[in-house]
Coordinates of C-alpha atoms and ligand atoms in Angstrom, one line a residue:
L1 CA 0.0 -0.1 -0.1
L2 CA 1.2 3.5 -0.8
V3 CA 1.9 5.9 2.0
L4 CA 0.1 9.0 0.9
V5 CA 1.8 12.0 2.1
V6 CA -0.4 15.0 1.1
F7 CA 1.6 17.6 2.8
L8 CA 5.0 17.7 4.3
I9 CA 4.9 18.1 8.0
K10 CA 7.9 19.4 9.9
D11 CA 6.9 18.7 13.4
P12 CA 3.6 17.2 14.3
R13 CA 3.7 18.0 17.9
V14 CA 1.5 20.9 19.1
S15 CA 2.7 23.2 21.7
F16 CA 0.8 25.7 23.7
D17 CA 3.7 27.3 25.4
D18 CA 3.6 30.4 23.3
N19 CA 0.0 30.9 23.2
P20 CA -1.0 33.2 26.0
D21 CA -4.7 32.9 25.1
V22 CA -4.7 29.3 26.2
M23 CA -6.2 28.5 29.4
I24 CA -6.7 24.7 29.2
P25 CA -5.0 23.0 26.3
L26 CA -7.1 20.0 25.0
K27 CA -5.9 17.0 23.2
S28 CA -6.7 17.8 19.6
R29 CA -8.5 15.3 17.4
H30 CA -5.9 15.7 14.8
Q31 CA -2.4 16.1 14.3
N32 CA -1.6 19.5 13.0
Q33 CA -4.4 21.1 15.0
E34 CA -4.6 23.0 18.2
E35 CA -7.6 22.9 20.5
Y36 CA -7.9 24.7 23.7
I37 CA -10.3 26.5 26.1
D38 CA -9.3 30.2 26.0
K39 CA -9.4 32.8 28.7
R40 CA -13.0 33.5 27.9
G41 CA -13.8 29.9 28.5
I42 CA -14.5 29.5 24.8
H43 CA -13.5 26.2 23.2
V44 CA -11.2 27.2 20.3
V45 CA -10.4 24.7 17.5
V46 CA -7.8 25.8 15.1
G47 CA -6.3 23.9 12.4
H48 CA -7.6 21.4 9.9
Y49 CA -8.0 17.8 8.9
M50 CA -6.3 16.9 5.6
G51 CA -5.4 13.2 5.7
D52 CA -1.6 13.9 6.5
D53 CA 0.4 10.8 7.1
I54 CA 2.5 10.0 10.1
P55 CA 6.1 10.8 9.2
G56 CA 8.5 8.0 9.7
K57 CA 5.8 5.3 9.8
T58 CA 6.4 2.8 7.0
T59 CA 4.0 0.2 5.7
P60 CA 4.8 -3.4 6.4
N61 CA 4.1 -6.1 3.9
L62 CA 0.4 -7.0 4.0
T63 CA -0.4 -10.4 2.5
E64 CA -3.5 -11.1 0.3
E65 CA -4.6 -13.5 3.0
L66 CA -4.4 -10.9 5.7
L67 CA -6.3 -8.3 3.5
N68 CA -9.0 -10.7 2.7
T69 CA -9.6 -12.0 6.2
N70 CA -12.5 -10.7 8.1
G71 CA -11.0 -10.5 11.6
F72 CA -14.2 -9.4 13.3
S73 CA -14.3 -11.2 16.7
P74 CA -16.4 -9.3 19.1
Q75 CA -15.8 -9.5 22.8
P76 CA -19.2 -8.6 24.6
T77 CA -18.2 -5.6 26.6
A78 CA -15.4 -4.1 24.4
G79 CA -15.9 -0.6 23.6
E80 CA -19.2 -0.6 25.5
N81 CA -20.8 2.8 26.0
G82 CA -18.3 4.3 23.6
N83 CA -15.4 3.3 26.0
P84 CA -11.8 3.0 24.6
V85 CA -10.5 -0.5 23.7
H86 CA -7.0 -1.0 24.9
I87 CA -4.9 -3.8 23.2
P88 CA -2.6 -5.7 25.6
S89 CA 1.0 -5.2 24.9
W90 CA 1.6 -8.8 23.9
E91 CA -0.6 -8.1 20.8
A92 CA 1.1 -4.8 19.9
A93 CA 3.0 -6.3 16.9
R94 CA -0.2 -7.6 15.4
M95 CA -2.1 -4.5 16.2
Q96 CA 0.5 -2.4 14.4
Q97 CA 0.5 -4.8 11.4
L98 CA -3.3 -4.5 10.9
Y99 CA -3.2 -0.7 11.5
H100 CA -1.9 -0.3 8.1
I101 CA -4.8 -1.9 6.3
N102 CA -7.2 0.9 7.1
K103 CA -5.0 3.3 8.9
F104 CA -6.9 2.8 12.1
N105 CA -6.6 0.3 14.9
L106 CA -8.4 -2.6 13.2
L107 CA -7.7 -5.0 16.0
A108 CA -9.6 -2.7 18.3
S109 CA -12.4 -2.2 16.0
D110 CA -12.7 -5.9 15.5
R111 CA -13.3 -6.5 19.2
I112 CA -16.2 -4.0 19.5
P113 CA -19.7 -5.4 18.9
L114 CA -21.5 -4.1 15.8
N115 CA -24.4 -2.8 18.1
R116 CA -22.2 -1.4 21.0
T117 CA -23.8 1.1 23.2
L118 CA -23.0 4.7 23.0
P119 CA -23.4 7.7 25.4
D120 CA -26.1 10.1 24.7
V121 CA -23.9 13.0 24.0
R122 CA -26.7 15.6 23.4
K123 CA -27.1 18.7 25.3
K124 CA -29.9 18.5 28.0
K125 CA -32.0 21.0 26.0
C126 CA -32.0 18.6 22.9
H127 CA -34.0 16.1 24.9
E128 CA -36.7 18.5 25.5
K129 CA -37.2 19.0 21.8
V130 CA -40.4 17.4 20.3
Y131 CA -40.3 16.1 16.8
R132 CA -43.5 15.1 14.9
V133 CA -41.9 12.0 13.5
D134 CA -45.1 11.3 11.5
Q135 CA -44.5 14.6 9.7
L136 CA -41.1 14.1 8.8
P137 CA -39.8 13.0 5.3
S138 CA -38.1 9.5 5.1
T139 CA -34.5 9.1 4.1
S140 CA -32.3 6.8 2.2
V141 CA -29.0 6.5 3.9
I142 CA -26.1 6.2 1.4
I143 CA -22.8 4.8 2.5
V144 CA -20.0 4.6 -0.1
F145 CA -17.0 2.5 0.6
H146 CA -13.8 1.2 -0.9
N147 CA -12.0 -1.7 1.0
E148 CA -13.7 -0.6 4.2
A149 CA -13.2 -3.0 7.4
W150 CA -16.1 -5.2 8.0
S151 CA -16.5 -4.1 11.6
T152 CA -16.5 -0.4 10.8
L153 CA -18.8 -0.6 7.9
L154 CA -21.3 -2.8 9.7
R155 CA -21.2 -0.9 12.9
T156 CA -22.1 2.2 10.9
V157 CA -25.1 0.2 9.5
H158 CA -26.1 -1.0 12.8
S159 CA -25.9 2.3 14.5
V160 CA -28.3 3.7 11.9
I161 CA -30.8 0.9 12.2
T162 CA -30.8 1.0 16.0
R163 CA -31.0 4.7 16.4
S164 CA -33.3 5.9 13.6
P165 CA -37.1 5.9 14.0
P166 CA -38.1 3.0 11.7
S167 CA -40.7 5.0 9.7
L168 CA -38.0 7.6 8.8
L169 CA -35.4 5.1 7.5
E170 CA -36.5 4.1 4.0
E171 CA -33.4 2.1 3.4
I172 CA -29.8 1.9 3.6
L173 CA -27.7 1.8 0.4
L174 CA -24.2 0.5 0.5
V175 CA -22.1 1.5 -2.6
D176 CA -19.2 -0.6 -3.1
D177 CA -16.6 1.2 -5.0
A178 CA -14.8 -1.7 -6.6
S179 CA -13.5 -3.0 -3.3
Q180 CA -11.1 -5.9 -3.5
R181 CA -11.7 -7.6 -0.2
T182 CA -13.5 -10.9 -0.6
F183 CA -15.5 -10.6 2.6
L184 CA -17.2 -7.5 1.2
K185 CA -18.6 -9.6 -1.7
E186 CA -21.2 -12.5 -1.0
P187 CA -20.6 -12.4 2.7
L188 CA -21.9 -8.8 2.7
D189 CA -24.9 -9.6 0.5
E190 CA -25.8 -12.6 2.8
Y191 CA -25.4 -10.6 5.9
V192 CA -27.5 -7.5 4.8
A193 CA -30.3 -9.7 3.6
K194 CA -31.0 -10.8 7.1
L195 CA -31.2 -7.3 8.6
P196 CA -34.6 -6.0 9.5
V197 CA -34.3 -3.0 7.3
S198 CA -33.9 -2.8 3.5
V199 CA -30.2 -2.7 3.0
R200 CA -29.1 -3.0 -0.6
V201 CA -25.5 -3.3 -1.8
I202 CA -24.8 -1.5 -5.2
R203 CA -21.6 -2.4 -6.8
S204 CA -19.4 -0.4 -9.1
S205 CA -17.4 -2.6 -11.4
V206 CA -14.6 0.0 -11.7
R207 CA -13.0 2.2 -9.1
T208 CA -15.1 5.3 -9.7
G209 CA -14.2 7.5 -6.7
L210 CA -16.4 8.6 -3.8
I211 CA -18.2 11.3 -5.7
R212 CA -19.5 9.2 -8.6
A213 CA -20.1 6.3 -6.1
R214 CA -22.4 8.7 -4.2
L215 CA -24.1 9.5 -7.4
L216 CA -24.8 5.8 -8.1
G217 CA -26.3 5.6 -4.6
A218 CA -28.5 8.6 -5.1
Q219 CA -29.8 7.2 -8.3
E220 CA -31.2 4.2 -6.6
A221 CA -32.7 6.0 -3.5
R222 CA -36.4 5.8 -2.8
G223 CA -36.3 8.1 0.2
T224 CA -37.5 11.8 0.1
V225 CA -34.2 12.8 1.7
L226 CA -30.6 11.6 1.0
T227 CA -28.5 11.2 4.0
F228 CA -24.8 10.5 3.3
L229 CA -22.4 8.9 5.8
D230 CA -18.8 7.6 5.6
A231 CA -18.3 4.0 6.0
H232 CA -16.7 4.4 9.5
C233 CA -19.3 6.3 11.5
E234 CA -21.6 5.7 14.4
A235 CA -24.9 7.5 14.7
T236 CA -26.0 8.4 18.3
A237 CA -29.5 8.6 19.9
G238 CA -31.7 11.2 18.2
W239 CA -29.3 11.9 15.3
L240 CA -31.8 11.8 12.5
E241 CA -34.8 13.9 13.6
P242 CA -32.9 17.2 13.8
L243 CA -31.6 16.7 10.4
L244 CA -34.9 15.8 8.7
S245 CA -36.9 18.4 10.5
R246 CA -34.8 21.3 9.3
I247 CA -35.3 20.0 5.7
A248 CA -39.1 19.5 6.3
E249 CA -39.3 23.1 7.1
D250 CA -37.3 24.2 4.1
R251 CA -36.0 21.8 1.6
T252 CA -33.3 24.1 0.4
R253 CA -31.4 23.4 3.6
V254 CA -28.5 21.1 3.6
V255 CA -27.9 19.8 7.2
C256 CA -24.9 18.3 8.9
P257 CA -24.7 16.7 12.2
I258 CA -22.0 17.6 14.8
I259 CA -19.2 15.3 13.8
D260 CA -17.8 13.6 16.9
I261 CA -14.6 11.7 17.1
I262 CA -14.2 8.0 17.1
H263 CA -10.5 7.8 18.1
E264 CA -8.5 5.9 15.5
D265 CA -6.4 4.1 18.1
T266 CA -8.9 3.2 20.9
F267 CA -12.3 3.6 19.1
Q268 CA -13.3 5.6 22.0
Y269 CA -16.3 7.8 21.3
V270 CA -15.3 11.4 22.0
R271 CA -17.8 14.1 22.0
S272 CA -16.7 17.1 20.1
F273 CA -17.5 20.6 20.9
E274 CA -20.2 22.6 19.2
L275 CA -18.5 25.9 18.8
H276 CA -16.8 25.5 15.4
W277 CA -17.9 25.7 11.8
G278 CA -16.4 24.7 8.5
A279 CA -14.6 26.9 6.2
F280 CA -11.3 26.7 4.2
N281 CA -7.9 28.3 3.8
W282 CA -6.0 29.9 0.8
N283 CA -5.3 26.5 -0.5
L284 CA -9.0 25.5 -0.5
H285 CA -8.3 22.9 2.3
F286 CA -11.3 22.4 4.6
R287 CA -10.9 23.8 8.1
W288 CA -12.7 24.1 11.3
Y289 CA -12.5 27.5 12.7
T290 CA -14.2 29.2 15.7
L291 CA -17.8 30.2 15.0
G292 CA -18.5 33.7 13.8
Q293 CA -19.9 36.2 16.3
Q294 CA -23.3 36.4 14.8
E295 CA -23.7 32.6 15.2
L296 CA -22.2 32.7 18.8
D297 CA -25.0 35.2 19.6
V298 CA -27.7 32.9 18.0
R299 CA -26.4 30.0 20.1
K300 CA -26.4 32.0 23.3
K301 CA -30.2 32.3 22.8
D302 CA -30.8 28.7 22.0
I303 CA -28.2 26.1 22.0
T304 CA -30.4 23.6 20.1
E305 CA -30.9 25.9 17.1
A306 CA -29.2 24.9 13.9
Y307 CA -26.5 27.4 12.7
R308 CA -25.1 28.4 9.4
T309 CA -21.7 27.1 8.2
P310 CA -19.8 28.5 5.4
A311 CA -18.7 25.1 4.2
M312 CA -19.3 21.4 5.2
A313 CA -16.7 18.7 5.8
G314 CA -18.4 16.6 3.1
G315 CA -19.1 13.2 4.3
L316 CA -21.9 13.5 6.7
F317 CA -25.1 15.5 5.6
S318 CA -28.8 15.3 4.6
I319 CA -30.3 16.8 1.6
H320 CA -33.7 16.8 -0.1
K321 CA -33.4 14.4 -3.0
D322 CA -35.3 16.7 -5.4
Y323 CA -33.2 19.7 -4.4
F324 CA -29.9 17.6 -4.8
Y325 CA -30.9 17.2 -8.4
Q326 CA -32.4 20.5 -8.9
L327 CA -28.9 21.9 -7.9
G328 CA -26.8 19.7 -10.0
S329 CA -26.1 16.9 -7.7
Y330 CA -22.3 16.6 -7.9
D331 CA -19.5 17.4 -10.4
R332 CA -19.2 14.0 -11.8
N333 CA -15.8 14.7 -13.4
M334 CA -14.3 14.8 -9.8
D335 CA -12.1 11.7 -9.2
V336 CA -11.5 9.6 -6.1
W337 CA -11.4 12.1 -3.2
G338 CA -11.4 15.7 -2.3
G339 CA -13.0 19.1 -3.5
E340 CA -16.6 18.0 -3.7
N341 CA -17.3 19.1 -0.1
L342 CA -16.4 22.8 -1.0
E343 CA -17.9 22.5 -4.4
M344 CA -21.3 21.6 -3.0
S345 CA -21.0 24.2 -0.2
F346 CA -20.4 27.0 -2.6
R347 CA -23.1 25.8 -4.9
V348 CA -25.7 25.5 -2.2
W349 CA -25.0 28.9 -0.8
M350 CA -24.5 30.8 -4.0
C351 CA -27.4 29.3 -5.7
G352 CA -30.1 30.0 -3.1
G353 CA -29.8 27.3 -0.4
S354 CA -28.0 27.1 2.9
V355 CA -25.6 24.8 4.7
E356 CA -26.2 24.3 8.4
I357 CA -25.0 22.3 11.4
A358 CA -27.8 20.8 13.7
P359 CA -26.2 20.6 17.1
C360 CA -28.6 18.1 18.6
S361 CA -27.6 15.6 15.8
H362 CA -24.3 13.9 16.7
V363 CA -22.5 11.3 14.7
G364 CA -19.1 9.8 15.3
H365 CA -16.5 9.5 12.5
V366 CA -13.1 7.8 12.6
F367 CA -10.7 10.6 11.7
R368 CA -7.5 9.2 10.2
K369 CA -4.1 10.8 9.7
S370 CA -3.6 9.3 6.3
S371 CA -5.5 7.6 3.5
P372 CA -5.5 3.7 3.3
Y373 CA -6.3 3.5 -0.3
T374 CA -4.7 4.3 -3.7
F375 CA -5.6 7.4 -5.8
P376 CA -5.7 6.0 -9.3
G377 CA -5.2 8.7 -12.0
E378 CA -2.4 10.7 -13.4
G379 CA -0.2 12.3 -10.7
G380 CA -1.5 10.2 -7.9
V381 CA -3.0 11.8 -4.9
G382 CA -1.7 15.4 -5.7
G383 CA -2.9 15.1 -9.3
V384 CA -6.2 13.9 -8.5
L385 CA -6.9 16.3 -5.5
Y386 CA -5.6 19.4 -7.4
R387 CA -7.6 18.6 -10.5
N388 CA -10.6 18.5 -8.4
L389 CA -9.8 21.7 -6.6
A390 CA -8.8 23.4 -9.9
R391 CA -12.4 22.6 -11.0
V392 CA -13.8 24.0 -7.9
A393 CA -11.8 27.3 -8.3
L394 CA -12.6 27.6 -12.1
V395 CA -16.4 27.2 -11.6
W396 CA -17.0 29.0 -8.4
L397 CA -14.1 31.4 -7.3
D398 CA -14.4 34.1 -10.0
D399 CA -11.6 36.6 -9.5
W400 CA -10.3 34.6 -6.6
A401 CA -9.5 31.7 -9.0
E402 CA -6.4 33.6 -10.2
F403 CA -5.4 34.2 -6.5
Y404 CA -5.8 30.5 -5.8
F405 CA -3.7 29.5 -8.8
K406 CA -1.1 32.2 -7.9
I407 CA -0.4 30.7 -4.6
N408 CA -1.1 27.0 -5.4
A409 CA 1.5 25.9 -7.9
E410 CA 0.2 22.3 -7.9
A411 CA -3.3 23.5 -8.8
A412 CA -2.0 25.8 -11.4
R413 CA 0.1 23.1 -13.1
V414 CA -3.1 21.0 -13.7
R415 CA -5.6 23.7 -14.6
D416 CA -5.4 23.3 -18.3
D417 CA -6.1 19.6 -17.9
V418 CA -9.7 20.3 -16.9
T419 CA -12.8 21.6 -18.7
V420 CA -15.6 22.9 -16.6
R421 CA -18.0 24.2 -19.3
D422 CA -20.9 22.1 -18.2
R423 CA -20.6 23.3 -14.6
L424 CA -20.4 27.0 -15.6
M425 CA -23.5 26.4 -17.6
L426 CA -25.2 25.0 -14.6
R427 CA -24.2 28.0 -12.5
D428 CA -25.6 30.2 -15.2
R429 CA -28.8 28.2 -15.3
L430 CA -29.2 28.4 -11.6
S431 CA -28.6 32.2 -11.8
C432 CA -26.2 31.8 -8.8
H433 CA -24.8 34.7 -6.8
D434 CA -21.0 35.4 -7.4
F435 CA -18.1 34.5 -5.0
K436 CA -17.9 38.1 -3.7
W437 CA -21.5 37.8 -2.5
Y438 CA -20.6 34.5 -0.8
L439 CA -17.6 36.1 1.0
D440 CA -19.5 39.3 2.0
N441 CA -22.7 37.5 3.2
I442 CA -21.9 33.9 4.1
W443 CA -18.4 34.3 5.6
P444 CA -17.8 38.0 6.5
E445 CA -15.1 36.8 8.9
H446 CA -13.0 35.5 5.9
F447 CA -9.4 36.4 5.3
F448 CA -9.3 36.6 1.6
P449 CA -8.2 39.4 -0.5
M450 CA -10.8 42.0 -1.6
K451 CA -11.1 45.3 -3.4
D452 CA -12.0 47.0 -0.1
R453 CA -8.9 46.0 1.7
F454 CA -5.2 46.2 1.7
F455 CA -3.4 43.1 0.3
G456 CA 0.3 42.6 0.4
K457 CA 3.4 42.9 2.5
I458 CA 4.0 45.1 5.6
R459 CA 7.6 46.3 5.6
H460 CA 9.6 47.8 8.4
E461 CA 11.2 50.9 6.7
Q462 CA 14.3 51.0 8.8
L463 CA 15.3 47.5 8.7
G464 CA 13.7 46.7 5.2
R465 CA 12.3 43.6 6.6
C466 CA 8.7 42.2 6.4
L467 CA 6.2 41.2 8.9
Q468 CA 5.8 37.4 8.8
R469 CA 3.4 35.0 10.5
P470 CA 4.8 31.9 12.3
V471 CA 4.5 28.6 10.6
G472 CA 3.3 27.0 13.9
P473 CA 4.4 23.8 15.2
G474 CA 2.1 21.7 13.0
G475 CA 3.3 23.3 9.8
S476 CA 0.1 24.3 8.2
N477 CA -2.5 24.7 10.9
Q478 CA -3.8 27.9 12.4
P479 CA -0.5 29.0 13.7
T480 CA 0.0 31.2 16.6
G481 CA 3.1 32.8 17.9
P482 CA 5.4 35.7 17.9
A483 CA 5.0 38.4 15.1
L484 CA 8.2 38.0 13.2
L485 CA 10.3 40.4 11.1
R486 CA 12.0 38.5 8.2
E487 CA 13.9 39.3 5.0
C488 CA 11.3 40.3 2.5
V489 CA 10.6 37.6 -0.1
I490 CA 10.2 39.2 -3.6
E491 CA 7.6 36.9 -5.0
T492 CA 4.2 36.3 -3.5
F493 CA 4.9 34.6 -0.3
P494 CA 1.9 33.6 1.8
L495 CA 3.7 34.0 5.2
Q496 CA 4.5 37.5 4.5
T497 CA 1.1 38.4 2.8
F498 CA -1.7 40.1 4.9
V499 CA -4.9 41.8 4.4
F500 CA -5.7 44.9 6.3
T501 CA -9.6 45.1 6.5
K502 CA -11.9 48.2 6.7
K503 CA -12.6 47.3 10.3
G504 CA -8.9 47.4 11.2
Y505 CA -8.1 43.8 11.3
I506 CA -4.7 42.6 10.0
M507 CA -5.4 39.0 8.9
T508 CA -3.6 36.4 6.9
D509 CA -4.2 32.7 5.7
E510 CA -5.6 30.3 8.3
S511 CA -7.6 33.0 10.1
V512 CA -4.8 34.4 12.1
C513 CA -4.4 38.1 13.0
L514 CA -2.1 40.7 14.3
D515 CA -2.9 40.9 18.1
A516 CA -1.8 42.4 21.4
P517 CA -3.3 39.8 23.7
D518 CA -2.0 41.3 27.0
A519 CA -2.7 45.0 26.0
D520 CA -4.8 45.4 29.0
S521 CA -2.2 44.1 31.5
A522 CA 0.4 46.1 33.3
R523 CA 3.2 44.6 31.4
E524 CA 4.6 46.0 28.2
P525 CA 2.3 44.5 25.5
Q526 CA 3.6 42.0 23.2
V527 CA 2.5 41.7 19.6
R528 CA 1.6 38.2 18.5
I529 CA -0.2 36.5 15.7
M530 CA -3.3 34.8 17.2
A531 CA -6.6 33.2 16.0
C532 CA -8.8 36.1 14.6
N533 CA -11.7 36.7 17.0
E534 CA -12.9 40.1 16.1
F535 CA -12.1 41.5 19.5
E536 CA -11.2 45.1 19.8
R537 CA -7.9 44.1 20.8
Q538 CA -7.1 43.0 17.2
R539 CA -7.9 46.4 15.6
W540 CA -5.2 48.7 14.2
T541 CA -5.1 52.0 12.3
Y542 CA -2.4 53.1 9.9
D543 CA -1.6 56.8 9.3
E544 CA -0.2 57.3 5.8
Q545 CA 1.4 60.6 6.8
S546 CA 3.4 59.5 9.9
R547 CA 3.5 55.8 8.6
L548 CA 2.6 54.8 12.2
L549 CA 0.7 51.6 12.7
K550 CA -1.4 52.1 15.8
H551 CA -3.1 49.6 18.1
L552 CA -6.5 51.0 18.7
M553 CA -7.3 49.8 22.2
S554 CA -4.0 50.8 23.8
G555 CA -3.3 53.8 21.7
L556 CA 0.3 52.5 21.4
C557 CA 2.3 52.0 18.2
L558 CA 3.8 48.9 16.6
D559 CA 7.6 48.9 17.3
L560 CA 10.6 46.7 17.1
P561 CA 11.3 44.0 19.8
S562 CA 12.2 45.5 23.1
K563 CA 14.2 44.6 26.3
A564 CA 11.0 43.3 27.8
N565 CA 9.9 41.5 24.6
P566 CA 13.0 40.4 22.8
E567 CA 11.2 37.6 20.7
T568 CA 8.4 39.5 19.2
L569 CA 7.3 43.0 18.0
S570 CA 6.3 45.2 20.8
L571 CA 3.9 48.3 21.4
Q572 CA 5.4 51.5 22.4
K573 CA 4.2 55.1 22.9
C574 CA 3.7 56.5 19.5
D575 CA 6.3 58.8 18.3
A576 CA 6.2 60.2 14.8
Y577 CA 10.0 60.8 15.0
S578 CA 11.0 57.3 16.0
R579 CA 12.4 55.5 13.0
S580 CA 11.6 52.2 14.5
Q581 CA 7.9 52.8 14.3
K582 CA 7.6 53.4 10.6
W583 CA 5.9 50.8 8.5
H584 CA 5.2 50.6 4.7
F585 CA 2.2 48.9 3.3
Q586 CA 3.4 47.4 0.0
H587 CA 0.3 46.5 -2.3
E588 CA 0.4 43.3 -4.3
D589 CA -1.9 42.3 -7.2
W590 CA -3.9 39.3 -6.3
T591 CA -5.9 38.8 -9.6
Ligands
LIG601 O1 -12.2 6.2 -4.2 C1 -12.9 6.3 -3.1 N1 -14.0 5.5 -3.0 C2 -14.8 5.5 -1.9 O2 -15.7 4.9 -1.9 C3 -12.4 6.9 -2.0 C4 -13.1 6.8 -0.9 N2 -14.4 6.1 -0.9 C5 -15.2 6.1 0.4 C6 -14.5 5.7 1.7 O3 -14.4 4.4 1.9 C7 -15.2 6.5 2.7 O4 -16.3 5.8 3.2 O5 -15.5 7.6 0.7 C8 -15.7 7.8 2.0 C9 -14.9 9.0 2.3 O6 -13.5 8.7 2.3 P1 -12.6 8.9 3.5 O7 -13.1 8.4 4.8 O8 -11.2 8.5 3.1 O9 -12.6 10.5 3.6 P2 -12.3 11.6 4.7 O10 -13.1 11.2 6.0 O11 -10.7 11.5 4.9 O12 -12.7 12.9 4.2 C10 -13.6 14.0 4.1 O13 -13.4 14.6 2.9 C11 -13.8 13.8 1.8 C12 -13.4 14.7 0.5 O14 -13.7 14.0 -0.6 C13 -15.1 13.4 1.8 O15 -16.1 14.4 1.7 C14 -15.4 12.6 3.0 O16 -16.7 12.1 3.0 C15 -15.1 13.4 4.2 N3 -15.4 12.9 5.5 C16 -16.1 13.7 6.4 O17 -16.6 14.7 6.2 C17 -16.0 13.1 7.8 C18 -15.6 14.2 8.7 C19 -14.1 14.6 8.3 C20 -13.9 16.0 8.6 C21 -13.6 17.1 8.8
LIG602 MN1 -13.9 9.3 6.5

């Protein structure tokens, strides 16, 4: 099996030492991601999920026999109530070998019964909600898979059967995307035939990728609503009603559950917090960022209320079947994996619908650090992924497509390989809004360049050096740390590229902002790069005349590191005659 390294990771450890906002660091669900409770008591999730591999781990030889053996052998109480399964050390070698088949702890998964119990992770208020089940539409649950493990696939199926009101569950459709494992053939057919719910297996004779596999499933669906799940999920109590009731009220809503974490090593069910939403960075990689202020306010009033999200993760959502087709289903020219989640998010928002998260619906998903399967197609994983993303950019991003290709060499290289005429016609036919409308209205907290804001480098005049954001310990997550001054790079260089918004925020990729976190303390304030939070503390003004960059809250000016703050820029009393306080905003073209 190939080890798929999507992005180079320098150091996967996450450190909180240099983040003064952190009150309680939390163990993050992913490598390359930081999670913590900040000083306000708000849970902050920064970073992303991109299927990165674990550096240094090599893949052992996996024999045909091993790959084709269904090792499911449940122990009655293993993983009960979502508890972790610990493999005794004498089995460690076997555990590690099996890990590589699916890139999760297969040995642990194979010990857990298919119908294990799970905690009810919903907020108390969710229990008080009454749903008129008889008035909700029915759904087909569509699960696509390629070489999935028996235990994870069927635990997904059983969790859906056990925890859905029977009248709402029309059927479960399993779409086999040309799996090679023998136990996923006749044994699967025979197994599902005995289940109390209509479960059909649809087979693709060629490896078609998850996007077209989902289209195969949708075509067969008899339910009013389509509900998609990955093949390694577990639905918890009450998961379905909140999704369907939002669609019953308005069929243009595309609704996602809260995605909890099934730990890839222990299969522990870990409740995830409800204070993030989905968005993306300058590379069009999906990210979880802290909720926007408007949504936080909505939540304060009623924590059971569904909230809007700029984008969805892609794997777990419900959509009205007619609306799915009315809106152009999926881009069937997308291969294997990636891009379809943002494509659908943009399309839904820009063409009149909405994407939201229903916080009373919780479904667990096994998050992996790397992908277990091959990416057939020219250029392997990169070629496939960037052709998909180039399609997204060319169809939906308007002026920002050029910006995307400018800073994404991999995507620029393949942009001429793709033709998107049919999707542009669809966009035209649906009279969709443009991408500027999307940024302005759906994601006003975004950090993309715009006509109404500065975009470029911020240069210290005296030293001729440029403001630079830290890379962060994880390499490409929402990196926080000291505000650096570095040799200016002539070309477009994302680490030295900032936007300065009308509201006075100095932001850059990954939603990080120039900040003075301790500006209200007695100490001399440090200047740091922190997660953007729209606090007054992150606002600045620039005076062209004096070339001073003033921190609004403290009234102090951005200056070089000081004795008290040797590692990072500091704030000092403004002095128009001080050479160390002069900054030059150097515009760059982004289209
Ligand atoms: O060629 C393939 N054929 C398939 O049938 C490749 C994959 N698949 C199946 C696969 O077996 C699985 O059931 O497709 C499903 C998704 O593949 P994963 O589990 O490898 O994807 P992921 O969980 O790493 O990635 C997320 O992004 C994908 C982008 O294309 C899809 O949208 C996934 O559905 C999506 N998963 C989620 O949203 C779960 C939450 C993750 C987050 C954040
Ligand atoms: Mn998945």
